PDB file of C-alpha atoms in Angstrom:
ATOM      1  CA  UNK A  29      37.928 -14.933   2.556  1.00  0.00           C
ATOM      2  CA  UNK A  30      40.073 -16.942   4.981  1.00  0.00           C
ATOM      3  CA  UNK A  31      40.128 -13.950   7.182  1.00  0.00           C
ATOM      4  CA  UNK A  32      36.669 -13.252   7.112  1.00  0.00           C
ATOM      5  CA  UNK A  33      35.656 -16.698   8.173  1.00  0.00           C
ATOM      6  CA  UNK A  34      38.203 -16.778  10.829  1.00  0.00           C
ATOM      7  CA  UNK A  35      37.076 -13.312  11.976  1.00  0.00           C
ATOM      8  CA  UNK A  36      33.324 -14.471  12.112  1.00  0.00           C
ATOM      9  CA  UNK A  37      34.273 -17.626  14.235  1.00  0.00           C
ATOM     10  CA  UNK A  38      35.690 -15.710  17.091  1.00  0.00           C
ATOM     11  CA  UNK A  39      32.377 -14.222  17.447  1.00  0.00           C
ATOM     12  CA  UNK A  40      30.531 -17.182  17.225  1.00  0.00           C
ATOM     13  CA  UNK A  41      30.724 -19.656  19.893  1.00  0.00           C
ATOM     14  CA  UNK A  42      29.422 -23.265  19.588  1.00  0.00           C
ATOM     15  CA  UNK A  43      27.499 -24.084  22.843  1.00  0.00           C
ATOM     16  CA  UNK A  44      27.368 -28.401  23.986  1.00  0.00           C
ATOM     17  CA  UNK A  45      24.463 -28.690  22.203  1.00  0.00           C
ATOM     18  CA  UNK A  46      25.615 -26.795  18.611  1.00  0.00           C
ATOM     19  CA  UNK A  47      23.814 -23.865  18.684  1.00  0.00           C
ATOM     20  CA  UNK A  48      25.826 -20.729  18.120  1.00  0.00           C
ATOM     21  CA  UNK A  49      25.955 -17.765  20.620  1.00  0.00           C
ATOM     22  CA  UNK A  50      26.592 -14.550  19.606  1.00  0.00           C
ATOM     23  CA  UNK A  51      26.989 -11.494  21.743  1.00  0.00           C
ATOM     24  CA  UNK A  52      27.995  -8.993  19.196  1.00  0.00           C
ATOM     25  CA  UNK A  53      24.673  -7.416  19.161  1.00  0.00           C
ATOM     26  CA  UNK A  54      24.741  -7.047  22.960  1.00  0.00           C
ATOM     27  CA  UNK A  55      28.373  -4.954  21.965  1.00  0.00           C
ATOM     28  CA  UNK A  56      26.401  -2.368  20.249  1.00  0.00           C
ATOM     29  CA  UNK A  57      26.714   1.083  21.823  1.00  0.00           C
ATOM     30  CA  UNK A  58      24.013   2.260  24.313  1.00  0.00           C
ATOM     31  CA  UNK A  59      22.795   5.104  22.090  1.00  0.00           C
ATOM     32  CA  UNK A  60      22.049   2.594  19.218  1.00  0.00           C
ATOM     33  CA  UNK A  61      20.376   0.438  21.487  1.00  0.00           C
ATOM     34  CA  UNK A  62      18.171   2.878  22.533  1.00  0.00           C
ATOM     35  CA  UNK A  63      17.535   4.415  19.203  1.00  0.00           C
ATOM     36  CA  UNK A  64      16.278   0.647  18.574  1.00  0.00           C
ATOM     37  CA  UNK A  65      13.944   0.375  21.224  1.00  0.00           C
ATOM     38  CA  UNK A  66      12.344   3.696  21.225  1.00  0.00           C
ATOM     39  CA  UNK A  67       9.966   2.540  18.186  1.00  0.00           C
ATOM     40  CA  UNK A  68       8.814  -0.448  20.471  1.00  0.00           C
ATOM     41  CA  UNK A  69       5.336  -0.140  22.281  1.00  0.00           C
ATOM     42  CA  UNK A  70       5.953  -0.462  25.867  1.00  0.00           C
ATOM     43  CA  UNK A  71       4.382  -3.585  26.599  1.00  0.00           C
ATOM     44  CA  UNK A  72       7.120  -5.310  24.359  1.00  0.00           C
ATOM     45  CA  UNK A  73       9.839  -3.138  26.476  1.00  0.00           C
ATOM     46  CA  UNK A  74       8.775  -4.789  29.388  1.00  0.00           C
ATOM     47  CA  UNK A  75       9.555  -7.978  27.725  1.00  0.00           C
ATOM     48  CA  UNK A  76      12.908  -7.008  26.415  1.00  0.00           C
ATOM     49  CA  UNK A  77      13.254  -6.114  29.660  1.00  0.00           C
ATOM     50  CA  UNK A  78      13.437  -9.627  31.098  1.00  0.00           C
ATOM     51  CA  UNK A  79      15.656 -10.799  28.458  1.00  0.00           C
ATOM     52  CA  UNK A  80      19.210 -10.278  30.258  1.00  0.00           C
ATOM     53  CA  UNK A  81      21.044  -7.466  32.646  1.00  0.00           C
ATOM     54  CA  UNK A  82      22.367  -5.523  29.836  1.00  0.00           C
ATOM     55  CA  UNK A  83      18.685  -5.550  28.266  1.00  0.00           C
ATOM     56  CA  UNK A  84      16.949  -4.593  31.610  1.00  0.00           C
ATOM     57  CA  UNK A  85      18.876  -1.695  31.849  1.00  0.00           C
ATOM     58  CA  UNK A  86      18.651  -0.502  28.307  1.00  0.00           C
ATOM     59  CA  UNK A  87      14.990  -1.050  28.031  1.00  0.00           C
ATOM     60  CA  UNK A  88      14.153   0.746  31.374  1.00  0.00           C
ATOM     61  CA  UNK A  89      16.191   4.218  30.751  1.00  0.00           C
ATOM     62  CA  UNK A  90      14.122   6.814  31.699  1.00  0.00           C
ATOM     63  CA  UNK A  91      14.295   8.403  28.267  1.00  0.00           C
ATOM     64  CA  UNK A  92      12.116   5.649  26.832  1.00  0.00           C
ATOM     65  CA  UNK A  93       9.608   5.955  29.519  1.00  0.00           C
ATOM     66  CA  UNK A  94       9.303   9.811  29.272  1.00  0.00           C
ATOM     67  CA  UNK A  95       5.825   9.822  27.220  1.00  0.00           C
ATOM     68  CA  UNK A  96       3.508   6.538  27.786  1.00  0.00           C
ATOM     69  CA  UNK A  97       0.340   5.924  26.084  1.00  0.00           C
ATOM     70  CA  UNK A  98      -1.741   2.592  27.128  1.00  0.00           C
ATOM     71  CA  UNK A  99      -5.013   2.205  25.485  1.00  0.00           C
ATOM     72  CA  UNK A 100      -7.742  -0.602  25.671  1.00  0.00           C
ATOM     73  CA  UNK A 101      -5.440  -2.612  27.680  1.00  0.00           C
ATOM     74  CA  UNK A 102      -5.541  -4.472  31.189  1.00  0.00           C
ATOM     75  CA  UNK A 103      -3.658  -3.150  34.306  1.00  0.00           C
ATOM     76  CA  UNK A 104      -2.605  -4.352  37.341  1.00  0.00           C
ATOM     77  CA  UNK A 105      -1.327  -3.008  40.882  1.00  0.00           C
ATOM     78  CA  UNK A 106       1.877  -4.441  40.109  1.00  0.00           C
ATOM     79  CA  UNK A 107       2.182  -2.801  36.614  1.00  0.00           C
ATOM     80  CA  UNK A 108       1.206   0.745  38.027  1.00  0.00           C
ATOM     81  CA  UNK A 109       3.889   0.123  40.233  1.00  0.00           C
ATOM     82  CA  UNK A 110       6.680  -0.577  37.932  1.00  0.00           C
ATOM     83  CA  UNK A 111       5.342   2.053  35.541  1.00  0.00           C
ATOM     84  CA  UNK A 112       5.346   4.398  38.381  1.00  0.00           C
ATOM     85  CA  UNK A 113       8.912   3.834  39.144  1.00  0.00           C
ATOM     86  CA  UNK A 114       9.730   4.948  35.872  1.00  0.00           C
ATOM     87  CA  UNK A 115       8.375   8.520  36.284  1.00  0.00           C
ATOM     88  CA  UNK A 116       6.850   9.434  33.270  1.00  0.00           C
ATOM     89  CA  UNK A 117       6.386  13.187  32.235  1.00  0.00           C
ATOM     90  CA  UNK A 118       3.545  12.379  30.473  1.00  0.00           C
ATOM     91  CA  UNK A 119       0.851   9.615  31.022  1.00  0.00           C
ATOM     92  CA  UNK A 120      -2.056   8.304  28.949  1.00  0.00           C
ATOM     93  CA  UNK A 121      -4.488   5.292  30.017  1.00  0.00           C
ATOM     94  CA  UNK A 122      -7.646   5.305  28.126  1.00  0.00           C
ATOM     95  CA  UNK A 123     -10.370   3.122  28.209  1.00  0.00           C
ATOM     96  CA  UNK A 124      -7.842   0.672  30.374  1.00  0.00           C
ATOM     97  CA  UNK A 125      -9.778  -1.735  32.728  1.00  0.00           C
ATOM     98  CA  UNK A 126      -9.069  -4.840  34.823  1.00  0.00           C
ATOM     99  CA  UNK A 127     -10.122  -6.722  37.595  1.00  0.00           C
ATOM    100  CA  UNK A 128      -6.606  -6.978  39.420  1.00  0.00           C
ATOM    101  CA  UNK A 129      -6.290  -3.333  39.289  1.00  0.00           C
ATOM    102  CA  UNK A 130      -7.672  -1.333  42.664  1.00  0.00           C
ATOM    103  CA  UNK A 131      -7.929   2.430  43.622  1.00  0.00           C
ATOM    104  CA  UNK A 132      -4.884   1.601  45.887  1.00  0.00           C
ATOM    105  CA  UNK A 133      -2.603   0.805  42.674  1.00  0.00           C
ATOM    106  CA  UNK A 134      -3.781   4.296  41.446  1.00  0.00           C
ATOM    107  CA  UNK A 135      -2.881   6.052  44.797  1.00  0.00           C
ATOM    108  CA  UNK A 136       0.578   4.162  44.829  1.00  0.00           C
ATOM    109  CA  UNK A 137       1.347   5.268  41.283  1.00  0.00           C
ATOM    110  CA  UNK A 138       0.715   8.915  41.988  1.00  0.00           C
ATOM    111  CA  UNK A 139       2.787   8.827  45.339  1.00  0.00           C
ATOM    112  CA  UNK A 140       5.586   7.415  43.340  1.00  0.00           C
ATOM    113  CA  UNK A 141       5.210  10.179  40.771  1.00  0.00           C
ATOM    114  CA  UNK A 142       5.112  13.013  43.444  1.00  0.00           C
ATOM    115  CA  UNK A 143       8.500  11.924  44.539  1.00  0.00           C
ATOM    116  CA  UNK A 144       9.698  12.139  41.490  1.00  0.00           C
ATOM    117  CA  UNK A 145       9.096  15.930  41.295  1.00  0.00           C
ATOM    118  CA  UNK A 146      11.714  16.791  43.513  1.00  0.00           C
ATOM    119  CA  UNK A 147      13.983  16.162  40.648  1.00  0.00           C
ATOM    120  CA  UNK A 148      12.057  16.597  37.402  1.00  0.00           C
ATOM    121  CA  UNK A 149       9.672  18.744  35.762  1.00  0.00           C
ATOM    122  CA  UNK A 150       7.156  16.207  37.061  1.00  0.00           C
ATOM    123  CA  UNK A 151       3.973  14.684  35.042  1.00  0.00           C
ATOM    124  CA  UNK A 152       3.105  17.385  32.606  1.00  0.00           C
ATOM    125  CA  UNK A 153       0.098  15.402  30.287  1.00  0.00           C
ATOM    126  CA  UNK A 154      -2.430  12.663  31.890  1.00  0.00           C
ATOM    127  CA  UNK A 155      -5.168  11.150  30.179  1.00  0.00           C
ATOM    128  CA  UNK A 156      -7.038   8.725  32.412  1.00  0.00           C
ATOM    129  CA  UNK A 157      -9.989   8.953  30.695  1.00  0.00           C
ATOM    130  CA  UNK A 158     -12.922   6.093  31.001  1.00  0.00           C
ATOM    131  CA  UNK A 159     -10.615   4.310  33.761  1.00  0.00           C
ATOM    132  CA  UNK A 160     -13.316   3.032  35.965  1.00  0.00           C
ATOM    133  CA  UNK A 161     -10.963   2.210  38.770  1.00  0.00           C
ATOM    134  CA  UNK A 162     -10.741   5.851  40.003  1.00  0.00           C
ATOM    135  CA  UNK A 163     -12.534   6.732  43.259  1.00  0.00           C
ATOM    136  CA  UNK A 164     -12.778   9.697  44.622  1.00  0.00           C
ATOM    137  CA  UNK A 165      -9.913   9.087  47.165  1.00  0.00           C
ATOM    138  CA  UNK A 166      -7.564   8.168  44.262  1.00  0.00           C
ATOM    139  CA  UNK A 167      -8.693  11.190  42.543  1.00  0.00           C
ATOM    140  CA  UNK A 168      -8.021  13.202  45.453  1.00  0.00           C
ATOM    141  CA  UNK A 169      -4.248  11.787  45.935  1.00  0.00           C
ATOM    142  CA  UNK A 170      -3.687  12.423  42.145  1.00  0.00           C
ATOM    143  CA  UNK A 171      -4.729  15.952  42.603  1.00  0.00           C
ATOM    144  CA  UNK A 172      -2.414  16.605  45.439  1.00  0.00           C
ATOM    145  CA  UNK A 173       0.601  14.977  44.006  1.00  0.00           C
ATOM    146  CA  UNK A 174       0.578  16.230  40.160  1.00  0.00           C
ATOM    147  CA  UNK A 175       1.023  19.990  40.663  1.00  0.00           C
ATOM    148  CA  UNK A 176       2.592  20.829  37.046  1.00  0.00           C
ATOM    149  CA  UNK A 177      -0.345  19.257  34.961  1.00  0.00           C
ATOM    150  CA  UNK A 178      -0.958  21.132  32.077  1.00  0.00           C
ATOM    151  CA  UNK A 179      -3.019  19.062  30.149  1.00  0.00           C
ATOM    152  CA  UNK A 180      -5.675  17.102  31.680  1.00  0.00           C
ATOM    153  CA  UNK A 181      -8.295  14.521  30.384  1.00  0.00           C
ATOM    154  CA  UNK A 182     -10.851  12.957  32.680  1.00  0.00           C
ATOM    155  CA  UNK A 183     -13.473  12.059  30.124  1.00  0.00           C
ATOM    156  CA  UNK A 184     -16.723  10.041  31.275  1.00  0.00           C
ATOM    157  CA  UNK A 185     -15.094   9.398  35.180  1.00  0.00           C
ATOM    158  CA  UNK A 186     -17.594   9.253  38.014  1.00  0.00           C
ATOM    159  CA  UNK A 187     -15.317  10.407  40.504  1.00  0.00           C
ATOM    160  CA  UNK A 188     -15.504  14.351  38.789  1.00  0.00           C
ATOM    161  CA  UNK A 189     -17.556  16.168  40.998  1.00  0.00           C
ATOM    162  CA  UNK A 190     -17.441  19.829  41.988  1.00  0.00           C
ATOM    163  CA  UNK A 191     -15.458  19.097  45.281  1.00  0.00           C
ATOM    164  CA  UNK A 192     -12.696  16.461  43.586  1.00  0.00           C
ATOM    165  CA  UNK A 193     -11.875  19.279  40.558  1.00  0.00           C
ATOM    166  CA  UNK A 194     -11.774  22.317  43.311  1.00  0.00           C
ATOM    167  CA  UNK A 195      -9.076  20.074  44.952  1.00  0.00           C
ATOM    168  CA  UNK A 196      -7.405  19.181  41.507  1.00  0.00           C
ATOM    169  CA  UNK A 197      -7.347  22.980  40.498  1.00  0.00           C
ATOM    170  CA  UNK A 198      -6.332  24.558  43.683  1.00  0.00           C
ATOM    171  CA  UNK A 199      -3.464  22.259  43.206  1.00  0.00           C
ATOM    172  CA  UNK A 200      -2.834  22.284  39.320  1.00  0.00           C
ATOM    173  CA  UNK A 201      -3.550  26.250  38.981  1.00  0.00           C
ATOM    174  CA  UNK A 202      -1.158  26.298  35.733  1.00  0.00           C
ATOM    175  CA  UNK A 203      -3.480  23.925  33.552  1.00  0.00           C
ATOM    176  CA  UNK A 204      -4.098  25.099  30.295  1.00  0.00           C
ATOM    177  CA  UNK A 205      -6.213  22.235  28.764  1.00  0.00           C
ATOM    178  CA  UNK A 206      -9.034  20.457  30.828  1.00  0.00           C
ATOM    179  CA  UNK A 207     -11.366  17.722  28.985  1.00  0.00           C
ATOM    180  CA  UNK A 208     -14.615  16.765  31.572  1.00  0.00           C
ATOM    181  CA  UNK A 209     -16.432  15.772  28.242  1.00  0.00           C
ATOM    182  CA  UNK A 210     -19.328  13.118  29.727  1.00  0.00           C
ATOM    183  CA  UNK A 211     -18.692  13.662  33.595  1.00  0.00           C
ATOM    184  CA  UNK A 212     -22.363  13.603  35.046  1.00  0.00           C
ATOM    185  CA  UNK A 213     -20.697  15.215  38.152  1.00  0.00           C
ATOM    186  CA  UNK A 214     -20.410  18.229  36.298  1.00  0.00           C
ATOM    187  CA  UNK A 215     -22.145  21.489  37.126  1.00  0.00           C
ATOM    188  CA  UNK A 216     -22.436  25.389  36.345  1.00  0.00           C
ATOM    189  CA  UNK A 217     -20.197  25.303  39.965  1.00  0.00           C
ATOM    190  CA  UNK A 218     -17.513  23.571  38.249  1.00  0.00           C
ATOM    191  CA  UNK A 219     -17.042  26.021  35.741  1.00  0.00           C
ATOM    192  CA  UNK A 220     -17.290  28.337  38.560  1.00  0.00           C
ATOM    193  CA  UNK A 221     -14.394  26.834  39.925  1.00  0.00           C
ATOM    194  CA  UNK A 222     -12.421  26.931  36.731  1.00  0.00           C
ATOM    195  CA  UNK A 223     -12.576  30.693  36.267  1.00  0.00           C
ATOM    196  CA  UNK A 224     -11.737  31.053  40.262  1.00  0.00           C
ATOM    197  CA  UNK A 225      -8.585  28.910  40.283  1.00  0.00           C
ATOM    198  CA  UNK A 226      -7.320  28.448  36.579  1.00  0.00           C
ATOM    199  CA  UNK A 227      -7.843  32.040  34.753  1.00  0.00           C
ATOM    200  CA  UNK A 228      -5.506  31.145  32.201  1.00  0.00           C
ATOM    201  CA  UNK A 229      -6.932  28.058  30.591  1.00  0.00           C
ATOM    202  CA  UNK A 230      -6.757  27.834  27.287  1.00  0.00           C
ATOM    203  CA  UNK A 231      -8.730  24.729  26.255  1.00  0.00           C
ATOM    204  CA  UNK A 232     -11.918  23.214  27.825  1.00  0.00           C
ATOM    205  CA  UNK A 233     -14.402  20.486  27.315  1.00  0.00           C
ATOM    206  CA  UNK A 234     -17.417  20.231  29.289  1.00  0.00           C
ATOM    207  CA  UNK A 235     -19.317  18.165  26.202  1.00  0.00           C
ATOM    208  CA  UNK A 236     -21.973  15.911  27.322  1.00  0.00           C
ATOM    209  CA  UNK A 237     -22.218  17.837  30.747  1.00  0.00           C
ATOM    210  CA  UNK A 238     -25.976  18.183  30.803  1.00  0.00           C
ATOM    211  CA  UNK A 239     -25.858  20.028  34.206  1.00  0.00           C
ATOM    212  CA  UNK A 240     -23.973  23.002  32.515  1.00  0.00           C
ATOM    213  CA  UNK A 241     -25.929  26.185  31.609  1.00  0.00           C
ATOM    214  CA  UNK A 242     -25.178  29.604  30.944  1.00  0.00           C
ATOM    215  CA  UNK A 243     -24.995  30.243  34.697  1.00  0.00           C
ATOM    216  CA  UNK A 244     -22.017  28.550  34.537  1.00  0.00           C
ATOM    217  CA  UNK A 245     -20.618  29.929  30.995  1.00  0.00           C
ATOM    218  CA  UNK A 246     -21.151  33.347  32.494  1.00  0.00           C
ATOM    219  CA  UNK A 247     -18.218  33.121  35.296  1.00  0.00           C
ATOM    220  CA  UNK A 248     -16.311  31.296  32.773  1.00  0.00           C
ATOM    221  CA  UNK A 249     -16.525  33.648  30.233  1.00  0.00           C
ATOM    222  CA  UNK A 250     -15.559  36.791  32.253  1.00  0.00           C
ATOM    223  CA  UNK A 251     -13.056  34.986  34.194  1.00  0.00           C
ATOM    224  CA  UNK A 252     -10.976  33.047  31.266  1.00  0.00           C
ATOM    225  CA  UNK A 253     -10.928  35.549  28.500  1.00  0.00           C
ATOM    226  CA  UNK A 254      -7.480  33.306  27.061  1.00  0.00           C
ATOM    227  CA  UNK A 255     -10.132  30.678  26.147  1.00  0.00           C
ATOM    228  CA  UNK A 256      -8.575  28.964  22.623  1.00  0.00           C
ATOM    229  CA  UNK A 257     -10.827  26.251  22.582  1.00  0.00           C
ATOM    230  CA  UNK A 258     -14.332  25.459  24.317  1.00  0.00           C
ATOM    231  CA  UNK A 259     -16.501  22.734  23.552  1.00  0.00           C
ATOM    232  CA  UNK A 260     -19.733  22.694  25.440  1.00  0.00           C
ATOM    233  CA  UNK A 261     -22.092  20.344  22.846  1.00  0.00           C
ATOM    234  CA  UNK A 262     -24.900  18.834  24.322  1.00  0.00           C
ATOM    235  CA  UNK A 263     -25.213  21.140  27.168  1.00  0.00           C
ATOM    236  CA  UNK A 264     -27.954  23.357  28.142  1.00  0.00           C
ATOM    237  CA  UNK A 265     -25.916  26.234  27.046  1.00  0.00           C
ATOM    238  CA  UNK A 266     -27.754  28.802  25.202  1.00  0.00           C
ATOM    239  CA  UNK A 267     -28.125  32.166  23.606  1.00  0.00           C
ATOM    240  CA  UNK A 268     -26.996  34.347  26.965  1.00  0.00           C
ATOM    241  CA  UNK A 269     -24.266  31.864  27.179  1.00  0.00           C
ATOM    242  CA  UNK A 270     -23.309  32.554  23.508  1.00  0.00           C
ATOM    243  CA  UNK A 271     -23.562  36.215  23.934  1.00  0.00           C
ATOM    244  CA  UNK A 272     -21.392  36.108  26.843  1.00  0.00           C
ATOM    245  CA  UNK A 273     -18.478  34.063  24.975  1.00  0.00           C
ATOM    246  CA  UNK A 274     -18.811  36.526  22.120  1.00  0.00           C
ATOM    247  CA  UNK A 275     -18.704  39.488  24.402  1.00  0.00           C
ATOM    248  CA  UNK A 276     -15.690  38.345  26.606  1.00  0.00           C
ATOM    249  CA  UNK A 277     -13.731  36.090  24.600  1.00  0.00           C
ATOM    250  CA  UNK A 278     -13.510  37.220  21.097  1.00  0.00           C
ATOM    251  CA  UNK A 279      -9.933  38.073  21.102  1.00  0.00           C
ATOM    252  CA  UNK A 280      -8.574  34.662  21.297  1.00  0.00           C
ATOM    253  CA  UNK A 281     -11.267  32.178  20.780  1.00  0.00           C
ATOM    254  CA  UNK A 282     -10.848  30.044  17.684  1.00  0.00           C
ATOM    255  CA  UNK A 283     -12.451  26.919  18.285  1.00  0.00           C
ATOM    256  CA  UNK A 284     -15.913  26.643  19.402  1.00  0.00           C
ATOM    257  CA  UNK A 285     -18.664  23.619  19.600  1.00  0.00           C
ATOM    258  CA  UNK A 286     -21.892  24.206  20.136  1.00  0.00           C
ATOM    259  CA  UNK A 287     -23.286  21.146  19.050  1.00  0.00           C
ATOM    260  CA  UNK A 288     -26.859  20.148  19.755  1.00  0.00           C
ATOM    261  CA  UNK A 289     -27.381  23.580  21.901  1.00  0.00           C
ATOM    262  CA  UNK A 290     -30.203  25.437  21.573  1.00  0.00           C
ATOM    263  CA  UNK A 291     -29.197  28.640  20.300  1.00  0.00           C
ATOM    264  CA  UNK A 292     -30.488  30.865  17.562  1.00  0.00           C
ATOM    265  CA  UNK A 293     -28.942  32.053  14.158  1.00  0.00           C
ATOM    266  CA  UNK A 294     -28.720  35.921  15.872  1.00  0.00           C
ATOM    267  CA  UNK A 295     -26.800  34.521  18.487  1.00  0.00           C
ATOM    268  CA  UNK A 296     -24.354  32.386  16.083  1.00  0.00           C
ATOM    269  CA  UNK A 297     -24.414  35.368  14.261  1.00  0.00           C
ATOM    270  CA  UNK A 298     -22.897  37.462  17.125  1.00  0.00           C
ATOM    271  CA  UNK A 299     -20.441  35.057  18.056  1.00  0.00           C
ATOM    272  CA  UNK A 300     -18.893  35.100  14.227  1.00  0.00           C
ATOM    273  CA  UNK A 301     -18.870  38.701  14.210  1.00  0.00           C
ATOM    274  CA  UNK A 302     -17.201  39.396  17.988  1.00  0.00           C
ATOM    275  CA  UNK A 303     -14.253  36.467  17.644  1.00  0.00           C
ATOM    276  CA  UNK A 304     -12.258  37.768  14.755  1.00  0.00           C
ATOM    277  CA  UNK A 305     -10.010  34.515  15.056  1.00  0.00           C
ATOM    278  CA  UNK A 306     -12.711  31.961  15.048  1.00  0.00           C
ATOM    279  CA  UNK A 307     -12.133  29.255  12.196  1.00  0.00           C
ATOM    280  CA  UNK A 308     -13.775  26.156  13.639  1.00  0.00           C
ATOM    281  CA  UNK A 309     -17.695  26.111  14.468  1.00  0.00           C
ATOM    282  CA  UNK A 310     -19.146  23.055  15.131  1.00  0.00           C
ATOM    283  CA  UNK A 311     -23.234  23.345  15.298  1.00  0.00           C
ATOM    284  CA  UNK A 312     -24.335  19.977  14.566  1.00  0.00           C
ATOM    285  CA  UNK A 313     -27.871  19.184  15.354  1.00  0.00           C
ATOM    286  CA  UNK A 314     -28.546  22.883  16.015  1.00  0.00           C
ATOM    287  CA  UNK A 315     -32.044  23.684  14.392  1.00  0.00           C
ATOM    288  CA  UNK A 316     -31.621  27.517  13.781  1.00  0.00           C
ATOM    289  CA  UNK A 317     -28.519  27.939  11.333  1.00  0.00           C
ATOM    290  CA  UNK A 318     -28.043  31.100   9.836  1.00  0.00           C
ATOM    291  CA  UNK A 319     -27.072  31.052   6.308  1.00  0.00           C
ATOM    292  CA  UNK A 320     -23.628  30.680   4.600  1.00  0.00           C
ATOM    293  CA  UNK A 321     -23.955  33.960   2.831  1.00  0.00           C
ATOM    294  CA  UNK A 322     -24.856  35.497   6.184  1.00  0.00           C
ATOM    295  CA  UNK A 323     -21.736  33.845   8.110  1.00  0.00           C
ATOM    296  CA  UNK A 324     -19.297  34.703   5.432  1.00  0.00           C
ATOM    297  CA  UNK A 325     -20.447  38.748   5.414  1.00  0.00           C
ATOM    298  CA  UNK A 326     -19.140  38.922   9.478  1.00  0.00           C
ATOM    299  CA  UNK A 327     -16.516  36.591   9.247  1.00  0.00           C
ATOM    300  CA  UNK A 328     -14.668  34.784   6.455  1.00  0.00           C
ATOM    301  CA  UNK A 329     -12.450  32.640   7.914  1.00  0.00           C
ATOM    302  CA  UNK A 330     -14.504  30.283  10.214  1.00  0.00           C
ATOM    303  CA  UNK A 331     -15.747  26.852   8.808  1.00  0.00           C
ATOM    304  CA  UNK A 332     -18.856  25.675  10.222  1.00  0.00           C
ATOM    305  CA  UNK A 333     -19.976  22.322  10.342  1.00  0.00           C
ATOM    306  CA  UNK A 334     -21.960  21.276   8.965  1.00  0.00           C
ATOM    307  CA  UNK A 335     -22.450  23.664   6.331  1.00  0.00           C
ATOM    308  CA  UNK A 336     -25.775  25.667   6.697  1.00  0.00           C
TER     309      UNK A 336
END
């Protein structure tokens, strides 16, 4: 017992005020510290980094900043600069806003990510849906820098137009998942550009884009035959568009969302019949629905919501 107390006293030093000072925690191996810090949110990592030099080095380790997800938070140009220097591979900024963050801060962030692409695979997954300070210029800067994107979520962005999307698609030719839900600037021309520049796209969401019609579905269905997931809910997609999807995308299509579209039960049955891998079909708000028995006769695997 005496030896144990003597050993403890060697690690505990008393400051003049009588407060014990123990640095044994800081002597833990880096691997242990990184494991502990990996469970903290990035906002807490920023605070840890201000404690001392050693914790700053640990809290800013690149392995902790590969996947960054920030939701419903306030941003600033200074914050974007700090995060950009970490060169994340995956970034989600969802419903983030701040009066102190300007489009120049976003441009600076993506410029920093561009520099990181020289030595790393670069940013592959990006979610900036509902970020209000993104304008057309900052969007164009982003598109020119992030050439390795695989998935991109641009939900509700006013900066999304036919021109900006075309610029993006010309740069991000490996894009496999694109969400343009509730973007008022998305039209049939947008879908034409998607089929032209990213024919290998697997997942597309244009729900709530009122200007999307069967005329846009046609080049998409013909040009993007490897589509796995498609959401055209609350668009002007009709029977012709559904028939085109059934005729051209029947091999791989397994999730289709047609809620609040004006389509007939005959078109729905044809889609179910031709798309043998179809597993999920959303038909909320559709007036004409086939019966469950009719659907089961042509496709036994699909799950229809809501059930007829």
